[in-house]
Amino acid sequence: MNIPSHIFTIFGASGDLTRRKILPAFYHLFAGGMIGPDCIIVGAGRKKMTDEEFRELTLEALLEAGLDGGEGAAKWCTGCVFYQCLGEGSPEDYGRLGERLDELENAHNIPGNRIFYLALPPDAFPSVIGNIGEAGLSGSAGWSRLVIEKPFGRDLESAMKLNDHVHRWFDEDSIYRIDHYLGKETVQNLLVFRFANAMFESVWNRDRIDHIQITVAESLGVERRAGYYDAAGAVRDMIQNHIAQLLTLITMEVPAAFEAGSIMQEKIKILRSIMPIRPENIVLGQYDAGKIDGKEVPGFLEEDGISAGSATPTFAAVRLYIDTWRWKGTPIYIRTGKRMPAKTTQIVVVFERPPVCFFQTIEGCALRSNVLNITLQPDESFTLSFDVKKPGEPFTLEPHDFHFSYADAFGRLPDAYETLLLDIMTGDQTLFVHADEVEASWKLFEPAIDPDLPVARYAAGTWGPGKAAELLIRDGHSWSVRKGR
Ligand code: BG6
């Protein structure tokens, strides 16, 4: 792979995301020979640190991620990892960062290619982007790219404002809005599954599919991100971005080509074709204390850093209808929550039952739907359930599975961040989110962030409030998750 030499500046260098995801992903790429010593990292942050101290922090991050880099990692750090303090973030501080980038480019013979990665809390985005722009850091001799983590805005209005702000200094072609779900192998595989296997595409419609469910459940609570999460909640944190992406990939039409623009167009068409979400199709919840894996866990309101009496939802479920020829009338149910019984991301496609029961002479014989379960994580797999005749007498039908497991077929899957970092370096925007897509998604999900919506209670360690089950029971359905191995 030909990666042009460049400097990759990480804003928020001592933060959690940099430590847990970005630095380990970089080292994986380096150790695997995907990037060379001419990819220079500059950590930038408020903290005063020397290059050497940042290298130590980098090595610690690798160890925490289970990567014992040994001498190789130390050598990589010395050659490729640097730090620049931004102090209070004054124009002078950014001026000094610019000088440092120039110096490093000269020393390493890099033709001015720059990537600016904002691994920062969202309220810091506007000022840092403004500072990068005002200091002229993006106006170097080569190309400049800006990488922004989610959430992009906190509603439609703020997302539009942020888009205008970013566009003052960066063209849409050089903006990489991250939704790390798009970097997951199993999420990318949704395109292959649907568009490389003719068998499924012909039944992928309202005539053959009864309904679709998407569950993104986590057993963790808010961990060390109480401040951010309390201001965001489940819809802003997971639905407007990650689930919206899964939803579009699983329902969109075949794009004209396998490239960013064509795929983005189809995703936007789906987001714009979903009927406005009515309040009766939204269920919000917040967890109380409970038990997960036999361990007592506190309620959301007892977590450190959560404001007293907070009404932030930690669970959300929504019923949607896509108003297109392909999907008219097929309900799509999505849900996400913290402190659920397990961590799992699954798409469940429930097919129509056979129109007539050929086996009506068998006592008690009811035909079931075929169900396709796509487990995106963990235990990455596909499972298609179908009925077989149980050998022997009496004549009985029994459900069984076709099963495909990623781990059995491929072993370790690369982390989403490895894929995304490489794509940023090569300039491939296929797995990133366009300005219009972000705005279409906010527009769609705005009814679900209405602060007047009721927030029901659920005990930690359960699948959310009872009302979320009712959302499906009304239609004669029930939530389904497949247990991992
Ligand atoms: C992040 C959310 O985007 O995704 C977190 O902000 C959430 O709240 C995380 O825990 C889940 O990601 P993954 O890859 O572990 O499913």
XYZ file of C-alpha atoms and ligand atoms in Angstrom:
501
model
C 0.000 0.000 0.000
C 1.376 3.381 -0.945
C 0.956 5.789 1.959
C 2.276 9.284 1.198
C 4.623 10.623 3.866
C 2.863 13.031 6.172
C 2.569 14.453 9.681
C -0.391 13.220 11.705
C -1.207 15.693 14.487
C -3.440 14.375 17.250
C -5.267 17.034 19.276
C -6.148 15.560 22.658
C -2.910 13.594 22.772
C -3.142 12.591 26.413
C -6.853 11.735 26.248
C -8.586 8.415 26.566
C -9.302 7.891 22.872
C -5.702 8.545 21.861
C -4.452 6.150 24.483
C -6.963 3.329 24.010
C -7.464 3.408 20.262
C -5.320 5.708 18.159
C -1.800 4.964 19.414
C -2.281 1.157 19.484
C -3.806 1.284 15.981
C -0.808 3.269 14.722
C 1.631 0.794 16.150
C -0.284 -2.162 14.677
C -0.029 -0.491 11.272
C 3.668 0.201 11.708
C 4.521 -3.265 13.028
C 2.483 -4.845 10.219
C 4.447 -2.847 7.629
C 1.389 -0.874 6.494
C 2.983 2.484 7.328
C 6.643 3.405 7.337
C 8.898 5.709 9.352
C 7.868 8.642 7.168
C 4.472 8.800 8.926
C 5.218 11.161 11.779
C 2.904 11.575 14.760
C 2.738 14.824 16.669
C 0.725 14.670 19.874
C -0.715 18.088 20.752
C -2.424 18.998 23.989
C -2.702 21.401 26.887
C -0.428 19.377 29.140
C 3.236 20.309 29.331
C 5.183 17.279 28.150
C 8.451 16.608 26.415
C 8.733 14.368 23.366
C 10.287 11.777 25.652
C 7.367 11.888 28.115
C 4.855 11.478 25.314
C 6.819 8.510 24.005
C 6.647 6.916 27.453
C 2.910 7.500 27.507
C 2.692 5.930 24.049
C 4.589 2.826 25.164
C 2.310 2.524 28.207
C -0.726 2.756 25.922
C 0.656 -0.073 23.778
C 1.184 -2.263 26.831
C -2.338 -1.536 28.077
C -3.632 -2.596 24.663
C -1.767 -5.883 25.039
C 0.940 -4.962 22.523
C 4.336 -5.749 23.875
C 6.247 -3.800 21.280
C 9.642 -4.244 22.988
C 12.611 -2.632 21.277
C 10.763 -2.242 17.996
C 8.135 -0.061 19.619
C 10.727 2.044 21.445
C 12.582 2.597 18.177
C 9.356 3.544 16.411
C 8.578 6.060 19.153
C 11.999 7.683 18.986
C 11.865 8.036 15.231
C 8.235 8.871 14.647
C 6.494 10.202 17.778
C 6.732 13.826 18.958
C 4.802 16.187 21.218
C 3.910 19.844 21.115
C 2.275 21.620 24.061
C -0.637 23.901 23.137
C -0.892 25.577 26.546
C -4.021 27.699 26.691
C -4.492 27.441 22.944
C -3.533 31.034 22.116
C -2.647 32.125 18.546
C 1.014 32.063 19.647
C 0.661 28.452 20.826
C -0.772 27.468 17.454
C 1.945 29.520 15.750
C 4.539 27.442 17.610
C 2.782 24.251 16.532
C 3.045 25.475 12.944
C 6.783 26.087 13.353
C 7.218 22.615 14.808
C 5.392 21.051 11.878
C 7.606 22.988 9.429
C 10.730 21.858 11.275
C 9.689 18.209 11.310
C 8.719 18.349 7.640
C 12.160 19.697 6.767
C 13.973 17.191 8.966
C 12.017 14.207 7.586
C 11.688 15.406 4.034
C 7.892 15.465 4.134
C 6.231 17.496 1.356
C 3.772 19.383 3.590
C 1.105 16.666 3.845
C -0.805 17.172 7.098
C -3.559 15.387 8.946
C -5.239 17.045 11.936
C -7.126 14.610 14.130
C -9.493 16.016 16.760
C -9.594 13.368 19.491
C -11.346 15.871 21.719
C -14.648 16.427 23.502
C -17.146 17.941 21.056
C -17.297 21.341 22.757
C -13.631 21.853 21.865
C -14.145 21.277 18.098
C -15.078 24.833 17.005
C -12.205 26.603 18.756
C -9.528 24.102 17.720
C -10.722 24.098 14.105
C -10.754 27.900 14.166
C -7.230 27.991 15.606
C -5.898 25.560 13.001
C -7.470 27.697 10.289
C -6.386 31.092 11.657
C -2.818 29.897 12.197
C -2.688 28.785 8.558
C -1.646 25.255 9.529
C -3.757 23.774 6.774
C -2.256 25.944 4.076
C 0.948 23.951 3.679
C 2.593 22.903 0.428
C 0.987 19.435 0.318
C -2.545 18.319 1.211
C -4.301 18.870 4.553
C -7.052 16.710 6.031
C -9.207 17.256 9.086
C -10.515 14.313 11.103
C -13.418 14.870 13.495
C -14.740 12.373 15.990
C -18.446 12.029 16.680
C -20.783 13.444 17.877
C -20.883 16.046 15.132
C -23.148 18.694 16.674
C -25.855 17.996 19.241
C -28.846 18.668 16.991
C -29.561 19.759 13.424
C -28.923 23.438 14.049
C -25.572 22.984 15.790
C -24.434 20.425 13.183
C -25.227 22.882 10.372
C -23.334 25.616 12.195
C -20.346 23.343 12.744
C -20.377 22.325 9.068
C -20.317 25.994 8.020
C -17.483 26.652 10.452
C -15.353 23.736 9.223
C -16.001 24.629 5.581
C -14.381 28.023 6.116
C -11.017 26.268 6.176
C -11.495 22.769 4.776
C -13.314 21.520 1.651
C -15.713 18.654 2.149
C -13.210 16.455 0.241
C -10.655 16.924 2.986
C -12.960 16.383 5.986
C -13.121 12.923 7.557
C -16.015 12.653 10.041
C -15.438 9.485 11.975
C -18.103 7.011 12.884
C -15.931 4.184 14.104
C -18.660 1.604 13.397
C -17.927 2.092 9.699
C -14.382 0.885 10.292
C -15.536 -2.418 11.756
C -14.941 -5.296 9.355
C -18.377 -6.737 9.990
C -20.060 -3.425 9.209
C -18.153 -3.085 5.927
C -19.105 -6.643 5.189
C -22.762 -5.623 5.099
C -22.027 -4.213 1.640
C -20.412 -7.447 0.505
C -23.126 -9.572 2.032
C -25.843 -7.639 0.264
C -24.246 -6.749 -3.054
C -21.931 -9.674 -3.762
C -24.490 -12.401 -3.004
C -27.371 -12.278 -5.459
C -29.394 -14.745 -3.431
C -30.205 -12.320 -0.643
C -30.804 -9.190 -2.684
C -33.792 -10.745 -4.425
C -35.618 -11.311 -1.122
C -34.492 -8.058 0.489
C -37.801 -6.215 0.386
C -41.237 -5.691 1.911
C -42.646 -8.780 0.166
C -40.240 -11.189 1.830
C -39.111 -9.445 5.013
C -41.546 -9.134 7.888
C -39.449 -6.757 9.991
C -35.879 -5.832 10.917
C -34.370 -5.238 14.363
C -31.102 -3.555 15.269
C -29.802 -3.932 18.813
C -26.650 -2.194 20.038
C -26.357 -3.169 23.689
C -23.573 -2.496 26.151
C -23.106 -3.908 29.624
C -20.835 -1.027 30.665
C -22.199 2.147 32.224
C -20.847 5.631 31.573
C -17.339 4.802 32.837
C -15.029 7.823 32.859
C -17.165 9.878 30.463
C -19.967 10.999 32.764
C -19.684 14.690 31.832
C -19.956 14.023 28.104
C -22.603 11.320 28.420
C -24.856 13.238 30.788
C -25.059 16.014 28.186
C -25.522 13.590 25.290
C -27.623 10.530 26.171
C -28.349 7.411 24.163
C -29.866 8.999 21.043
C -27.030 11.459 20.465
C -24.349 8.990 21.521
C -25.405 5.919 19.532
C -28.548 6.302 17.423
C -27.933 9.460 15.394
C -24.593 8.053 14.247
C -23.744 4.359 14.727
C -27.256 2.946 14.424
C -28.138 5.351 11.614
C -25.164 3.949 9.697
C -26.183 0.333 10.274
C -29.738 1.162 9.300
C -28.738 2.771 6.008
C -26.302 0.019 5.043
C -28.847 -2.700 5.636
C -31.702 -0.984 3.776
C -30.191 1.206 1.035
C -30.479 0.550 -2.707
C -27.500 -0.748 -4.692
C -25.136 2.216 -5.145
C -23.982 3.103 -8.659
C -20.369 2.260 -7.777
C -18.227 1.132 -4.878
C -16.969 4.592 -4.015
C -17.673 7.236 -1.398
C -19.988 9.544 -3.384
C -22.318 6.815 -4.696
C -22.628 5.075 -1.342
C -23.240 8.350 0.446
C -26.041 9.257 -1.988
C -27.887 6.017 -1.265
C -27.483 6.404 2.488
C -28.867 9.927 2.384
C -31.827 8.752 0.275
C -32.759 6.264 2.996
C -32.430 8.819 5.813
C -34.645 11.214 3.876
C -37.197 8.501 3.079
C -37.879 7.527 6.665
C -41.245 8.784 7.828
C -41.149 11.408 10.603
C -40.800 9.602 13.934
C -43.855 9.998 16.129
C -43.564 10.190 19.951
C -45.504 6.926 20.398
C -42.743 5.172 18.454
C -39.988 6.304 20.829
C -39.149 4.745 24.205
C -36.463 6.285 26.397
C -35.121 4.838 29.640
C -32.551 5.359 32.364
C -30.946 2.590 34.405
C -31.354 2.094 38.113
C -29.025 -0.044 40.207
C -29.013 -3.740 39.335
C -26.867 -6.791 38.734
C -24.737 -7.659 35.731
C -22.942 -11.008 35.625
C -23.803 -11.454 39.290
C -22.167 -8.133 40.252
C -24.079 -5.221 41.834
C -23.790 -2.048 39.753
C -24.991 1.450 40.687
C -27.810 3.329 38.995
C -27.058 6.120 36.507
C -27.889 8.815 39.065
C -25.383 7.335 41.515
C -22.509 7.312 39.006
C -19.684 9.804 39.620
C -20.081 13.028 37.694
C -23.778 12.695 36.785
C -25.829 15.778 37.655
C -28.394 15.386 40.446
C -31.789 14.319 39.123
C -30.474 14.025 35.552
C -33.131 12.913 33.040
C -30.576 11.823 30.434
C -31.712 8.626 28.705
C -29.248 5.738 28.781
C -31.587 3.623 26.653
C -33.577 4.397 23.532
C -35.763 2.310 21.251
C -37.484 3.587 18.117
C -39.856 2.110 15.547
C -39.291 3.395 12.009
C -40.873 3.071 8.596
C -39.027 3.697 5.349
C -41.377 5.170 2.795
C -39.976 3.578 -0.362
C -41.221 0.962 -2.826
C -38.804 -1.530 -1.318
C -39.728 -1.038 2.330
C -43.191 0.493 2.590
C -44.949 -0.928 5.664
C -42.011 -3.024 6.958
C -41.296 -1.968 10.550
C -37.715 -1.437 11.583
C -37.001 -1.438 15.299
C -33.787 -0.049 16.714
C -32.588 0.031 20.296
C -29.481 0.807 22.267
C -28.707 0.958 25.950
C -26.043 1.033 28.616
C -26.013 -1.544 31.406
C -27.820 -4.192 29.402
C -27.206 -7.853 30.250
C -24.474 -8.216 27.576
C -22.399 -6.321 25.064
C -23.690 -7.184 21.637
C -24.475 -5.561 18.314
C -26.892 -7.521 16.179
C -29.060 -7.015 13.126
C -31.966 -9.419 12.991
C -33.877 -9.854 9.742
C -37.130 -11.735 10.215
C -38.546 -13.127 6.964
C -42.206 -13.623 6.136
C -43.687 -16.956 7.108
C -44.808 -19.336 4.353
C -48.209 -18.114 3.132
C -49.902 -21.485 3.669
C -49.117 -24.249 6.107
C -48.473 -27.317 3.964
C -48.070 -29.404 7.127
C -51.490 -28.620 8.555
C -52.162 -32.326 9.087
C -49.422 -32.447 11.727
C -50.916 -31.685 15.078
C -49.771 -28.368 16.561
C -47.567 -27.560 13.543
C -47.002 -23.816 13.185
C -44.505 -22.602 10.611
C -41.837 -20.242 11.820
C -40.149 -17.321 10.097
C -36.632 -17.828 8.825
C -34.453 -15.461 10.790
C -31.125 -14.085 9.652
C -28.996 -12.906 12.544
C -25.985 -10.766 11.704
C -23.888 -10.439 14.846
C -21.533 -7.537 14.271
C -19.723 -7.917 17.603
C -18.543 -9.792 19.607
C -18.684 -13.379 18.260
C -18.868 -11.878 14.747
C -21.071 -14.157 12.685
C -24.077 -14.827 10.464
C -26.745 -17.292 11.469
C -29.709 -18.265 9.330
C -32.361 -20.295 11.068
C -34.573 -22.714 9.147
C -36.783 -25.693 9.864
C -35.742 -29.296 9.226
C -37.578 -32.558 9.581
C -36.533 -34.223 12.782
C -35.515 -37.782 11.854
C -37.910 -40.542 12.832
C -41.545 -40.583 13.832
C -43.761 -38.737 14.492
C -43.218 -36.263 11.621
C -41.946 -33.153 13.406
C -40.280 -29.890 12.333
C -37.376 -28.479 14.301
C -35.520 -25.151 13.877
C -31.755 -25.319 13.123
C -29.024 -22.923 12.031
C -26.592 -22.293 9.191
C -23.739 -20.564 10.944
C -20.696 -18.638 9.711
C -18.147 -17.368 12.213
C -15.561 -14.732 11.401
C -13.155 -16.006 14.064
C -13.225 -19.538 12.626
C -12.650 -18.288 9.104
C -10.200 -15.434 9.654
C -8.863 -15.277 13.231
C -8.097 -11.754 14.480
C -10.008 -8.904 12.888
C -8.275 -5.538 12.615
C -9.573 -2.851 14.955
C -11.847 -0.277 13.302
C -9.304 2.471 13.970
C -6.573 0.703 11.982
C -8.826 0.649 8.932
C -9.965 4.235 9.388
C -6.465 5.639 9.941
C -5.217 3.978 6.761
C -8.150 5.334 4.769
C -7.476 8.848 6.047
C -3.843 8.522 5.022
C -4.719 7.271 1.527
C -7.538 9.798 1.119
C -10.414 7.329 0.807
C -13.658 8.810 2.192
C -15.862 5.746 1.688
C -16.029 4.940 5.398
C -16.582 8.513 6.569
C -19.669 10.600 7.005
C -20.541 13.439 4.641
C -21.932 16.801 5.866
C -25.315 16.148 4.205
C -25.547 12.723 5.827
C -24.933 14.116 9.311
C -27.589 16.742 8.781
C -30.132 14.282 7.341
C -29.611 12.028 10.340
C -30.049 14.827 12.874
C -33.197 15.949 11.097
C -34.611 12.438 11.277
C -33.824 11.790 14.936
C -34.681 15.237 16.337
C -38.048 14.017 17.680
C -36.141 11.496 19.814
C -34.041 14.175 21.549
C -37.079 16.198 22.590
C -36.450 16.933 26.305
C -40.198 16.621 27.012
C -40.289 12.912 26.183
C -40.862 10.673 29.209
C -37.884 8.640 30.440
C -38.872 5.269 31.918
C -36.797 3.339 34.484
C -35.090 -0.003 33.993
C -32.893 -2.058 36.245
C -29.259 -2.459 35.216
C -28.811 -5.938 33.800
C -32.158 -5.974 31.954
C -33.032 -5.241 28.315
C -34.524 -1.816 29.041
C -37.953 -0.570 30.125
C -41.030 -2.740 29.573
C -42.342 -0.143 27.123
C -39.571 -1.083 24.703
C -40.961 -4.613 24.541
C -44.483 -3.212 24.019
C -43.259 -1.324 20.953
C -42.948 -4.712 19.216
C -45.720 -6.598 20.979
C -48.188 -4.153 19.426
C -47.134 -5.544 16.035
C -47.069 -9.163 17.182
C -43.253 -9.255 17.358
C -40.637 -9.524 20.092
C -37.005 -8.456 20.436
C -34.543 -11.157 19.611
C -30.844 -11.445 20.429
C -28.658 -14.409 19.774
C -26.515 -15.600 22.668
C -22.790 -15.769 21.855
C -20.883 -18.995 22.126
C -18.974 5.342 21.257
C -19.914 5.834 22.316
O -19.141 6.059 20.066
O -19.236 3.976 21.017
C -19.762 5.029 23.596
O -19.638 7.194 22.573
C -19.918 3.561 23.293
O -20.708 5.439 24.574
C -19.029 3.140 22.140
O -19.557 2.842 24.467
C -19.332 1.718 21.717
O -18.397 1.333 20.753
P -18.072 -0.203 20.496
O -17.135 -0.203 19.354
O -17.468 -0.717 21.769
O -19.380 -0.858 20.202
